[in-house]
């Protein structure tokens, strides 16, 4: 018998199922339509929900939001997120049954602990009541009626799940870029962090219904199933290169509509003081830890709900497959509250040991990496060894020169991706901002927390074009544009720090220029994305050496002698290598994104002949021929 499904036109990939006489109908699928293309005519193919191996489903799980100029096929295959739609239905049915049972056993003013289920998922009962799931009057089990792929991010894929109860969910599936142990720790901590922010701090974050940390659950993928929030992302309002308005104020108001809500989130997150450095987990996931995450809890439901465990900050886990986990675990914390710089020491040693392990594998011909440059890994070993030697004297923890230094050294929650892309304005809650994506959140001293990436600027500061730039009015248009760019980046960061001072006055010293310079080696280490970026770490230590004497006289550091020595020969080679690195970034436009570019841009560049396909399948930029 052939069925016909009714299709709602959505501007993105979509599966749709319908119901007739209690039977599940075939699944309809629209392929390769993304939110950036807004089409009313999606391409449609059919598939049955009961046919889990239907090849027509494949493109629904494949990565399609971008292309890598080199090794594109391998990179896209690493981001396939095939999951069981039937298993998703089973998980929803289980939540439905839990909601029925919990309504009979509900205790007033009590928050039940997480439920560790027999199907190897973990659910949060207080987020799965009949009212929350909207199944109070449902006459049948809750089921999936449609699926839509709505975002393909750097680290995970996001699907929208619609149900016959009229309730929608978000299904987040991490790309299998890391090993299972890494993903499991990350998911456990992320959900516990969101739970903490919701229940303890009352922040507006999506409520998590259920999660699984490996592929043994019915969905057959690690996942988070959470509340769907309908609204626009705050990024739509962000105009970082907005020109100054004639009245001198309107442009500030426009920029602050984005800066202010994110600054308030940061202030609320940072207000809480913790008892150690690391990351948050549910108590059952850290049974060896007896350390309560904070003091003074009076709510019986919350006293034993969370614990502090190993950090899940991305730098401690990224590209560490060369190390055995038992070796890696030595450097993950948690760390004692009295030793804030141990975090810097341990990331230094961890990266040092990782580079050694990668080098050994490469020399033995056993490396899984396609290209391992021995001289780069040897340079990394030297760089991280230097950082580990610098760490004990990096900051004078007893200085009186930094106002509220004791507050900057306390463990505070760090959201690694505060960004307008991760704030959504809930249209069903008067456009109230909700904060998303707590992957990699950690507890660390505020003195080591950098400005959010969307606002951070380390280039030359220009506060007034006409007074700070000599003969500005006589410059060419191109020269003026360069200085205007610097000015706007300076202006935006200034507005951010102004809001920060208003919302977190006690922590404002963390953005003082000397403090930024002191933590720069650490920031260079944790934000390193490519092997060659050890050069930025080296440069930060060279710059710090130049001002060390001034910092010692100001009591910002306790050792008179800078702990590292750089020979003239080393400095000369470093300068040459750094210049070559920056030149490569200029010559290769997509080097900063490791050769990735958005799909629509890639298609346009290929169509225009700027990108040319090579014999091996890679793409390169067409070279201009001189006349």
Coordinates of C-alpha atoms in Angstrom, one line a residue:
X1 CA 0.0 0.0 0.0
X2 CA 1.3 3.4 -0.9
X3 CA 1.0 6.3 1.6
X4 CA 1.0 10.0 1.0
X5 CA 2.4 12.2 3.8
X6 CA 1.4 15.8 4.2
X7 CA 4.5 18.1 4.0
X8 CA 5.1 21.4 5.8
X9 CA 7.5 23.5 3.8
X10 CA 10.5 24.3 6.0
X11 CA 13.7 26.1 4.9
X12 CA 16.0 23.3 6.0
X13 CA 16.3 19.6 5.8
X14 CA 13.2 17.9 7.2
X15 CA 11.8 14.4 7.9
X16 CA 8.0 14.4 8.2
X17 CA 5.7 11.6 9.4
X18 CA 1.9 11.6 9.6
X19 CA -0.6 9.5 11.4
X20 CA -3.7 7.7 9.9
X21 CA -6.0 5.3 11.9
X22 CA -3.3 4.9 14.5
X23 CA -0.7 3.7 12.1
X24 CA 2.7 5.4 11.5
X25 CA 2.9 6.6 7.9
X26 CA 6.0 6.9 5.7
X27 CA 8.7 9.5 6.5
X28 CA 9.2 12.3 4.0
X29 CA 12.6 13.9 3.8
X30 CA 13.8 17.1 2.2
X31 CA 17.5 17.1 1.4
X32 CA 20.3 19.7 1.3
X33 CA 18.2 22.7 2.2
X34 CA 19.7 24.8 4.9
X35 CA 18.6 27.7 7.0
X36 CA 20.8 30.0 4.9
X37 CA 19.0 29.3 1.7
X38 CA 15.3 29.9 2.7
X39 CA 13.6 27.9 -0.1
X40 CA 9.9 27.3 -0.4
X41 CA 10.5 24.4 -2.8
X42 CA 12.6 21.8 -0.9
X43 CA 13.7 18.6 -2.8
X44 CA 11.6 15.7 -1.5
X45 CA 12.2 12.0 -1.3
X46 CA 10.2 9.3 0.7
X47 CA 11.4 6.8 3.3
X48 CA 9.5 4.6 5.8
X49 CA 10.1 5.0 9.5
X50 CA 10.3 1.2 9.8
X51 CA 13.1 1.0 7.2
X52 CA 16.1 2.0 9.3
X53 CA 18.6 1.1 6.5
X54 CA 17.0 3.1 3.8
X55 CA 19.9 4.8 1.9
X56 CA 17.7 7.8 1.2
X57 CA 18.2 8.8 4.8
X58 CA 21.9 9.1 4.3
X59 CA 22.1 12.8 3.3
X60 CA 20.1 13.7 6.4
X61 CA 23.0 12.6 8.5
X62 CA 25.9 13.8 6.3
X63 CA 27.7 17.0 7.0
X64 CA 26.8 19.7 4.4
X65 CA 27.4 23.2 5.8
X66 CA 31.0 23.6 4.6
X67 CA 33.9 22.2 2.5
X68 CA 37.5 21.7 3.3
X69 CA 40.0 22.6 0.6
X70 CA 42.1 19.6 1.5
X71 CA 40.9 16.1 2.5
X72 CA 37.3 17.2 2.3
X73 CA 35.8 13.7 2.0
X74 CA 37.6 12.5 5.1
X75 CA 36.7 15.6 7.1
X76 CA 33.0 15.4 6.2
X77 CA 32.9 11.6 6.9
X78 CA 34.2 12.4 10.4
X79 CA 31.1 14.5 11.0
X80 CA 28.4 12.1 9.9
X81 CA 25.8 11.8 12.7
X82 CA 23.7 8.8 11.7
X83 CA 21.4 7.9 14.6
X84 CA 18.4 5.6 15.1
X85 CA 15.1 7.4 14.6
X86 CA 13.3 4.4 15.9
X87 CA 15.6 4.6 19.0
X88 CA 14.7 8.3 19.4
X89 CA 11.0 7.2 19.5
X90 CA 11.8 4.6 22.1
X91 CA 13.6 7.2 24.3
X92 CA 10.6 9.5 24.0
X93 CA 8.2 6.7 24.9
X94 CA 10.4 6.0 28.0
X95 CA 10.2 9.6 29.1
X96 CA 6.4 9.5 28.6
X97 CA 6.2 6.5 30.9
X98 CA 8.4 8.2 33.5
X99 CA 6.2 11.2 33.4
X100 CA 3.1 9.1 34.1
X101 CA 4.9 7.4 37.1
X102 CA 6.4 10.6 38.5
X103 CA 3.0 12.3 38.6
X104 CA 1.9 9.6 41.0
X105 CA 4.9 10.0 43.3
X106 CA 5.5 13.7 43.2
X107 CA 6.7 15.4 46.4
X108 CA 6.0 19.0 46.9
X109 CA 9.1 21.3 46.9
X110 CA 11.4 18.3 46.2
X111 CA 13.6 18.0 43.1
X112 CA 14.3 14.3 42.3
X113 CA 17.8 13.3 41.4
X114 CA 18.8 12.3 37.9
X115 CA 17.4 8.9 36.8
X116 CA 20.1 6.5 35.5
X117 CA 17.9 4.3 33.2
X118 CA 18.3 0.7 32.1
X119 CA 18.5 1.8 28.5
X120 CA 21.8 3.6 29.3
X121 CA 20.3 7.0 29.2
X122 CA 20.0 9.5 32.0
X123 CA 16.9 11.6 32.4
X124 CA 16.0 14.6 34.6
X125 CA 12.6 13.8 36.1
X126 CA 11.8 17.4 37.1
X127 CA 12.1 18.3 33.4
X128 CA 9.9 15.4 32.3
X129 CA 6.6 15.9 34.1
X130 CA 3.3 15.4 32.2
X131 CA 2.9 19.2 32.1
X132 CA 6.4 19.9 30.7
X133 CA 6.1 17.1 28.1
X134 CA 2.6 18.3 27.2
X135 CA 1.1 14.8 27.5
X136 CA -1.5 15.4 30.1
X137 CA -4.4 14.8 27.6
X138 CA -2.5 12.7 25.1
X139 CA -4.4 9.4 24.4
X140 CA -1.4 7.6 22.9
X141 CA 2.3 7.3 23.5
X142 CA 4.4 10.3 22.5
X143 CA 6.0 9.9 19.1
X144 CA 8.2 11.7 16.6
X145 CA 6.2 13.3 13.8
X146 CA 9.0 15.3 12.1
X147 CA 12.7 15.8 12.2
X148 CA 14.6 18.8 10.9
X149 CA 18.4 19.4 10.7
X150 CA 18.7 23.0 11.7
X151 CA 22.4 23.5 12.5
X152 CA 25.7 21.9 11.8
X153 CA 28.2 23.5 14.2
X154 CA 31.9 23.1 14.9
X155 CA 31.5 20.3 17.4
X156 CA 27.9 19.0 17.1
X157 CA 24.8 18.6 14.9
X158 CA 21.4 20.0 16.0
X159 CA 18.1 18.5 15.0
X160 CA 14.6 19.8 15.8
X161 CA 12.2 17.0 16.9
X162 CA 8.4 17.5 16.7
X163 CA 6.0 15.2 18.4
X164 CA 2.3 14.2 18.3
X165 CA 1.9 16.0 21.6
X166 CA 2.7 19.3 20.0
X167 CA 5.9 19.4 22.0
X168 CA 9.2 20.1 20.3
X169 CA 12.7 19.1 21.4
X170 CA 16.3 19.7 20.3
X171 CA 18.5 16.7 19.7
X172 CA 22.2 17.5 19.9
X173 CA 24.6 14.9 18.7
X174 CA 28.4 15.5 18.9
X175 CA 30.6 14.8 15.9
X176 CA 32.7 11.7 16.6
X177 CA 35.9 13.7 16.4
X178 CA 37.1 12.6 19.8
X179 CA 37.2 9.2 21.5
X180 CA 34.3 8.0 23.5
X181 CA 35.9 8.8 26.9
X182 CA 36.3 12.4 25.9
X183 CA 32.8 12.8 24.6
X184 CA 31.4 11.0 27.7
X185 CA 33.1 13.4 30.2
X186 CA 32.1 16.4 28.1
X187 CA 28.4 15.5 28.0
X188 CA 28.2 14.5 31.7
X189 CA 29.7 17.8 32.7
X190 CA 27.7 19.9 30.2
X191 CA 24.3 18.6 31.4
X192 CA 25.3 19.0 35.1
X193 CA 26.4 22.5 34.4
X194 CA 23.1 23.4 32.7
X195 CA 21.2 21.8 35.5
X196 CA 23.2 23.8 38.1
X197 CA 22.5 27.1 36.3
X198 CA 18.8 26.3 36.1
X199 CA 18.2 25.0 39.6
X200 CA 20.7 26.9 41.7
X201 CA 21.2 30.2 39.8
X202 CA 17.8 30.4 38.1
X203 CA 19.4 31.4 34.8
X204 CA 17.5 31.1 31.5
X205 CA 19.0 28.0 29.9
X206 CA 17.3 25.2 28.0
X207 CA 16.0 22.4 30.2
X208 CA 17.6 19.0 29.5
X209 CA 15.2 16.1 29.3
X210 CA 17.6 13.2 28.7
X211 CA 21.1 12.4 27.6
X212 CA 23.3 9.5 26.7
X213 CA 27.1 9.4 26.8
X214 CA 27.9 6.7 24.3
X215 CA 26.4 4.7 21.4
X216 CA 25.0 1.9 23.5
X217 CA 21.7 3.7 24.1
X218 CA 18.6 3.3 21.8
X219 CA 19.6 6.4 19.7
X220 CA 23.0 4.7 19.0
X221 CA 24.9 8.0 19.4
X222 CA 26.0 10.1 22.4
X223 CA 23.3 12.8 22.6
X224 CA 21.5 15.5 24.6
X225 CA 17.7 15.8 24.2
X226 CA 16.7 19.2 25.5
X227 CA 14.0 21.9 25.4
X228 CA 13.3 23.6 22.0
X229 CA 13.3 27.4 22.3
X230 CA 11.6 29.2 19.5
X231 CA 13.2 32.5 18.6
X232 CA 16.0 34.4 16.8
X233 CA 19.6 34.2 17.7
X234 CA 21.1 37.4 19.1
X235 CA 23.8 37.3 16.4
X236 CA 21.2 38.8 14.0
X237 CA 21.5 42.0 16.0
X238 CA 25.3 42.1 16.1
X239 CA 26.9 44.7 13.8
X240 CA 30.5 44.9 15.0
X241 CA 31.5 47.3 12.1
X242 CA 28.7 49.7 12.6
X243 CA 29.7 53.2 11.9
X244 CA 29.5 55.8 14.6
X245 CA 26.2 57.7 14.5
X246 CA 26.2 61.5 14.1
X247 CA 24.6 61.9 17.6
X248 CA 27.4 59.9 19.1
X249 CA 25.0 57.6 21.0
X250 CA 22.7 55.6 18.7
X251 CA 25.4 53.2 17.5
X252 CA 26.4 52.5 21.1
X253 CA 22.8 51.6 21.9
X254 CA 22.7 49.3 18.9
X255 CA 25.9 47.5 19.9
X256 CA 24.8 47.3 23.6
X257 CA 21.6 45.5 22.7
X258 CA 24.0 42.5 22.1
X259 CA 26.7 43.3 24.6
X260 CA 24.5 43.9 27.6
X261 CA 22.6 40.6 27.8
X262 CA 25.8 38.6 27.3
X263 CA 27.6 40.7 29.9
X264 CA 24.8 40.0 32.4
X265 CA 25.0 36.3 31.7
X266 CA 28.7 36.5 32.4
X267 CA 28.2 38.4 35.6
X268 CA 25.6 35.9 36.8
X269 CA 27.7 32.9 36.0
X270 CA 30.9 34.4 37.6
X271 CA 29.1 35.5 40.8
X272 CA 29.1 32.0 42.3
X273 CA 32.3 31.0 44.2
X274 CA 33.3 27.3 44.2
X275 CA 35.5 25.1 46.4
X276 CA 37.9 23.8 43.8
X277 CA 39.0 24.1 40.2
X278 CA 37.8 21.6 37.6
X279 CA 34.3 21.1 36.1
X280 CA 30.8 20.3 37.4
X281 CA 29.3 16.8 37.3
X282 CA 26.3 15.0 38.9
X283 CA 27.3 13.3 42.1
X284 CA 26.8 9.8 40.8
X285 CA 29.2 10.5 37.9
X286 CA 31.9 11.4 40.4
X287 CA 31.4 8.9 43.2
X288 CA 35.0 9.1 44.4
X289 CA 34.7 12.8 45.1
X290 CA 33.2 13.9 48.4
X291 CA 34.0 17.6 47.7
X292 CA 30.8 19.7 47.6
X293 CA 31.1 22.3 44.8
X294 CA 30.1 25.2 47.0
X295 CA 29.3 26.1 50.6
X296 CA 26.1 27.1 52.4
X297 CA 23.5 25.0 50.5
X298 CA 20.3 24.7 52.6
X299 CA 18.0 23.0 50.0
X300 CA 18.0 19.2 50.8
X301 CA 17.4 18.4 47.1
X302 CA 20.6 20.3 46.0
X303 CA 23.1 19.5 48.8
X304 CA 24.3 16.2 47.2
X305 CA 23.3 16.8 43.6
X306 CA 26.6 18.0 42.1
X307 CA 30.4 17.4 42.5
X308 CA 33.6 18.9 41.1
X309 CA 35.5 16.5 38.9
X310 CA 38.1 16.7 36.1
X311 CA 38.1 19.7 33.9
X312 CA 36.4 19.4 30.5
X313 CA 37.9 22.5 29.1
X314 CA 38.6 21.7 25.5
X315 CA 42.4 22.3 25.5
X316 CA 42.8 19.4 28.0
X317 CA 41.2 16.9 25.7
X318 CA 41.7 18.2 22.1
X319 CA 43.9 16.0 20.0
X320 CA 45.2 13.9 22.9
X321 CA 44.7 10.5 21.3
X322 CA 48.5 9.8 21.4
X323 CA 48.3 9.6 25.2
X324 CA 46.7 6.8 27.2
X325 CA 43.9 8.1 29.4
X326 CA 45.6 7.1 32.6
X327 CA 48.5 9.4 31.6
X328 CA 46.2 12.2 30.5
X329 CA 44.1 11.9 33.7
X330 CA 47.0 13.0 35.8
X331 CA 46.7 16.6 34.5
X332 CA 42.9 17.1 34.5
X333 CA 42.3 18.1 38.1
X334 CA 40.4 18.9 40.1
X335 CA 42.8 21.3 41.6
X336 CA 43.0 22.7 45.2
X337 CA 41.5 26.1 45.7
X338 CA 44.8 27.3 47.1
X339 CA 46.8 26.5 44.0
X340 CA 45.2 28.4 41.0
X341 CA 48.3 28.3 38.9
X342 CA 48.4 24.5 38.9
X343 CA 45.9 24.7 36.0
X344 CA 48.6 26.5 33.9
X345 CA 51.3 24.1 35.0
X346 CA 49.2 21.0 34.1
X347 CA 48.1 22.2 30.7
X348 CA 51.8 23.0 30.0
X349 CA 53.0 19.5 31.0
X350 CA 50.0 17.8 29.3
X351 CA 50.8 19.5 26.0
X352 CA 54.5 18.7 26.5
X353 CA 53.8 15.0 27.0
X354 CA 51.3 14.9 24.1
X355 CA 53.9 16.4 21.7
X356 CA 56.5 13.9 22.9
X357 CA 54.0 11.0 22.4
X358 CA 53.1 12.3 18.9
X359 CA 56.7 12.7 18.0
X360 CA 57.5 9.1 19.1
X361 CA 54.7 7.7 17.1
X362 CA 55.8 9.6 14.0
X363 CA 59.4 8.5 14.4
X364 CA 58.2 4.9 14.8
X365 CA 56.1 5.1 11.6
X366 CA 53.0 4.4 13.7
X367 CA 51.3 7.8 13.7
X368 CA 47.6 7.9 12.4
X369 CA 48.2 11.5 11.4
X370 CA 48.7 12.2 7.7
X371 CA 51.5 14.7 8.1
X372 CA 53.7 15.0 11.2
X373 CA 56.4 17.6 11.0
X374 CA 59.1 16.6 13.5
X375 CA 60.7 20.0 13.7
X376 CA 57.3 21.5 14.7
X377 CA 56.7 18.9 17.4
X378 CA 60.2 19.4 18.7
X379 CA 59.6 23.2 18.9
X380 CA 56.3 22.6 20.7
X381 CA 58.1 20.5 23.3
X382 CA 60.5 23.4 23.9
X383 CA 57.7 25.9 24.1
X384 CA 55.5 24.0 26.6
X385 CA 58.6 23.2 28.6
X386 CA 59.3 26.9 28.9
X387 CA 55.7 27.6 29.9
X388 CA 55.9 25.0 32.7
X389 CA 59.1 26.7 34.0
X390 CA 57.4 30.2 33.8
X391 CA 54.2 29.1 35.5
X392 CA 55.3 29.2 39.2
X393 CA 56.4 32.9 38.9
X394 CA 53.8 34.0 36.3
X395 CA 51.6 36.0 38.8
X396 CA 52.4 37.2 42.3
X397 CA 49.4 35.7 44.1
X398 CA 49.9 38.0 47.1
X399 CA 50.3 41.3 45.3
X400 CA 48.6 44.4 46.6
X401 CA 49.0 46.1 43.3
X402 CA 45.9 44.4 41.8
X403 CA 42.6 45.5 43.4
X404 CA 40.6 42.5 44.7
X405 CA 43.3 40.0 43.7
X406 CA 41.8 37.5 46.1
X407 CA 38.5 37.6 44.2
X408 CA 40.3 37.0 40.9
X409 CA 41.9 33.9 42.2
X410 CA 38.7 32.1 43.4
X411 CA 37.2 29.3 41.3
X412 CA 34.4 30.7 39.1
X413 CA 32.4 29.2 36.3
X414 CA 33.8 29.9 32.8
X415 CA 31.6 29.6 29.7
X416 CA 34.2 29.2 26.8
X417 CA 31.9 30.4 24.1
X418 CA 30.0 33.4 25.3
X419 CA 28.8 34.7 21.9
X420 CA 25.7 36.1 20.3
X421 CA 25.5 32.9 18.3
X422 CA 24.8 31.1 21.6
X423 CA 22.1 33.4 22.8
X424 CA 18.5 33.0 21.6
X425 CA 15.6 35.4 22.2
X426 CA 12.7 33.3 23.3
X427 CA 9.6 34.7 21.4
X428 CA 7.3 32.7 23.8
X429 CA 9.0 34.5 26.8
X430 CA 8.8 38.2 25.6
X431 CA 12.1 37.8 23.7
X432 CA 14.0 37.0 27.0
X433 CA 17.6 35.9 26.2
X434 CA 18.4 32.3 26.8
X435 CA 22.1 31.1 27.0
X436 CA 23.0 28.0 25.0
X437 CA 25.9 25.6 24.6
X438 CA 27.9 24.9 27.7
X439 CA 30.2 22.4 26.1
X440 CA 33.7 22.7 27.8
X441 CA 32.5 24.8 30.7
X442 CA 35.0 24.8 33.6
X443 CA 35.7 26.2 37.0
X444 CA 38.9 28.3 37.0
X445 CA 40.2 31.6 38.5
X446 CA 38.8 34.7 36.9
X447 CA 42.3 36.1 36.4
X448 CA 42.8 33.3 33.7
X449 CA 39.5 34.0 32.0
X450 CA 39.8 36.0 28.7
X451 CA 37.3 38.3 27.1
X452 CA 34.8 36.4 24.9
X453 CA 36.0 35.8 21.3
X454 CA 33.3 37.9 19.6
X455 CA 34.6 41.0 21.4
X456 CA 38.3 40.2 22.1
X457 CA 40.9 42.4 20.3
X458 CA 44.7 42.3 20.9
X459 CA 45.7 44.6 18.1
X460 CA 46.7 48.3 18.2
X461 CA 44.2 50.3 20.2
X462 CA 42.7 53.4 18.6
X463 CA 40.2 55.4 20.6
X464 CA 40.0 58.4 18.4
X465 CA 40.9 58.3 14.7
X466 CA 41.9 62.0 14.4
X467 CA 44.0 62.3 17.6
X468 CA 45.4 58.7 17.7
X469 CA 46.3 58.4 14.0
X470 CA 48.9 60.9 12.6
X471 CA 47.6 62.9 9.6
X472 CA 44.5 60.6 9.4
X473 CA 42.6 63.0 7.1
X474 CA 45.4 62.9 4.5
X475 CA 45.5 59.1 4.3
X476 CA 44.2 57.1 1.3
X477 CA 40.8 55.4 1.5
X478 CA 42.4 52.0 2.0
X479 CA 44.6 53.2 4.8
X480 CA 41.6 54.9 6.5
X481 CA 39.7 51.6 6.2
X482 CA 42.4 49.8 8.1
X483 CA 42.5 52.3 10.9
X484 CA 38.7 52.4 11.1
X485 CA 38.7 48.6 11.5
X486 CA 41.1 48.9 14.4
X487 CA 39.1 51.7 15.9
X488 CA 35.8 49.8 15.8
X489 CA 37.4 46.7 17.3
X490 CA 38.8 48.9 20.1
X491 CA 35.5 50.6 20.5
X492 CA 33.6 47.4 20.8
X493 CA 36.0 46.0 23.4
X494 CA 35.7 49.2 25.4
X495 CA 31.9 49.0 25.4
X496 CA 32.2 45.4 26.6
X497 CA 34.6 46.3 29.4
X498 CA 32.3 49.2 30.3
X499 CA 29.4 46.8 30.7
X500 CA 31.7 44.4 32.6
X501 CA 32.6 47.1 35.0
X502 CA 28.9 47.9 35.6
X503 CA 27.9 44.2 36.1
X504 CA 31.0 42.8 37.7
X505 CA 32.9 45.6 39.3
X506 CA 34.7 43.4 41.8
X507 CA 36.3 41.5 38.9
X508 CA 37.2 44.5 36.6
X509 CA 40.9 44.3 37.4
X510 CA 41.0 41.1 35.2
X511 CA 40.8 43.2 32.1
X512 CA 43.6 45.6 33.1
X513 CA 46.4 45.6 30.4
X514 CA 49.1 44.2 32.7
X515 CA 46.9 41.3 33.7
X516 CA 46.1 40.6 30.1
X517 CA 49.8 40.5 29.3
X518 CA 50.6 38.2 32.2
X519 CA 48.0 35.6 31.2
X520 CA 48.7 35.9 27.5
X521 CA 51.1 32.8 27.5
X522 CA 48.4 30.7 29.1
X523 CA 45.7 32.1 26.7
X524 CA 48.0 31.3 23.7
X525 CA 48.4 27.8 25.0
X526 CA 44.7 27.0 25.5
X527 CA 43.5 28.7 22.3
X528 CA 46.0 27.0 20.1
X529 CA 44.2 25.4 17.1
X530 CA 47.1 24.4 14.8
X531 CA 50.5 22.9 15.4
X532 CA 52.3 26.0 14.2
X533 CA 50.6 28.3 16.8
X534 CA 53.3 27.3 19.3
X535 CA 54.9 30.4 17.7
X536 CA 52.2 32.6 19.3
X537 CA 53.0 31.1 22.7
X538 CA 56.7 31.8 22.2
X539 CA 55.9 35.4 21.1
X540 CA 53.8 36.0 24.2
X541 CA 56.7 34.8 26.5
X542 CA 59.1 37.0 24.6
X543 CA 56.9 40.1 25.0
X544 CA 56.4 39.3 28.7
X545 CA 60.2 39.2 29.2
X546 CA 60.5 42.7 27.9
X547 CA 58.2 44.1 30.6
X548 CA 59.2 41.7 33.4
X549 CA 61.4 44.2 35.2
X550 CA 58.5 46.8 35.3
X551 CA 56.1 44.1 36.5
X552 CA 58.5 43.1 39.3
X553 CA 58.9 46.7 40.5
X554 CA 55.1 47.0 40.5
X555 CA 54.9 43.7 42.6
X556 CA 52.8 42.0 39.8
X557 CA 55.4 39.2 39.8
X558 CA 57.5 38.0 42.7
X559 CA 60.8 37.0 41.0
X560 CA 63.2 39.7 39.9
X561 CA 64.8 37.5 37.2
X562 CA 62.7 36.3 34.3
X563 CA 62.8 32.5 34.5
X564 CA 63.6 31.9 30.8
X565 CA 66.6 32.8 28.6
X566 CA 66.3 33.4 24.9
X567 CA 69.6 33.5 22.9
X568 CA 70.0 36.0 20.1
X569 CA 70.1 33.2 17.6
X570 CA 66.9 31.8 18.9
X571 CA 65.2 35.2 18.8
X572 CA 66.3 35.7 15.2
X573 CA 64.9 32.4 14.1
X574 CA 61.7 32.9 16.1
X575 CA 61.1 36.2 14.4
X576 CA 61.7 34.7 11.0
X577 CA 59.4 31.7 11.7
X578 CA 56.7 34.0 13.1
X579 CA 56.9 36.3 10.0
X580 CA 56.6 33.2 7.7
X581 CA 53.6 32.1 9.7
X582 CA 51.8 35.4 9.3
X583 CA 52.7 35.6 5.6
X584 CA 51.2 32.2 5.1
X585 CA 47.9 33.4 6.7
X586 CA 47.9 36.3 4.3
X587 CA 48.7 34.1 1.2
X588 CA 46.2 31.4 2.2
X589 CA 42.9 33.1 2.9
X590 CA 41.4 30.1 4.7
X591 CA 44.4 29.1 6.8
X592 CA 42.8 30.6 9.9
X593 CA 39.9 28.1 9.5
X594 CA 42.1 25.2 8.7
X595 CA 41.0 25.3 5.1
X596 CA 37.3 25.2 5.8
X597 CA 34.8 27.6 4.2
X598 CA 31.0 27.8 4.2
X599 CA 29.3 25.8 1.6
X600 CA 27.6 28.7 -0.2
X601 CA 30.9 30.6 -0.4
X602 CA 32.7 27.4 -1.7
X603 CA 30.1 26.9 -4.4
X604 CA 30.3 30.5 -5.5
X605 CA 34.1 30.5 -5.6
X606 CA 34.1 27.2 -7.7
X607 CA 31.5 28.6 -10.0
X608 CA 33.5 31.8 -10.6
X609 CA 36.7 29.8 -11.2
X610 CA 38.6 31.2 -8.2
X611 CA 38.8 27.7 -6.7
X612 CA 40.2 25.0 -9.0
X613 CA 40.0 21.3 -8.4
X614 CA 43.3 19.4 -8.4
X615 CA 43.9 15.9 -9.6
X616 CA 43.8 14.5 -6.1
X617 CA 40.4 16.0 -5.4
X618 CA 41.7 18.9 -3.3
X619 CA 41.0 22.5 -4.2
X620 CA 43.4 25.5 -4.6
X621 CA 43.1 29.1 -5.4
X622 CA 43.7 29.9 -9.1
X623 CA 47.0 31.7 -9.5
X624 CA 47.0 35.0 -11.3
X625 CA 49.1 35.0 -14.4
X626 CA 51.2 38.0 -15.0
X627 CA 51.2 39.8 -18.4

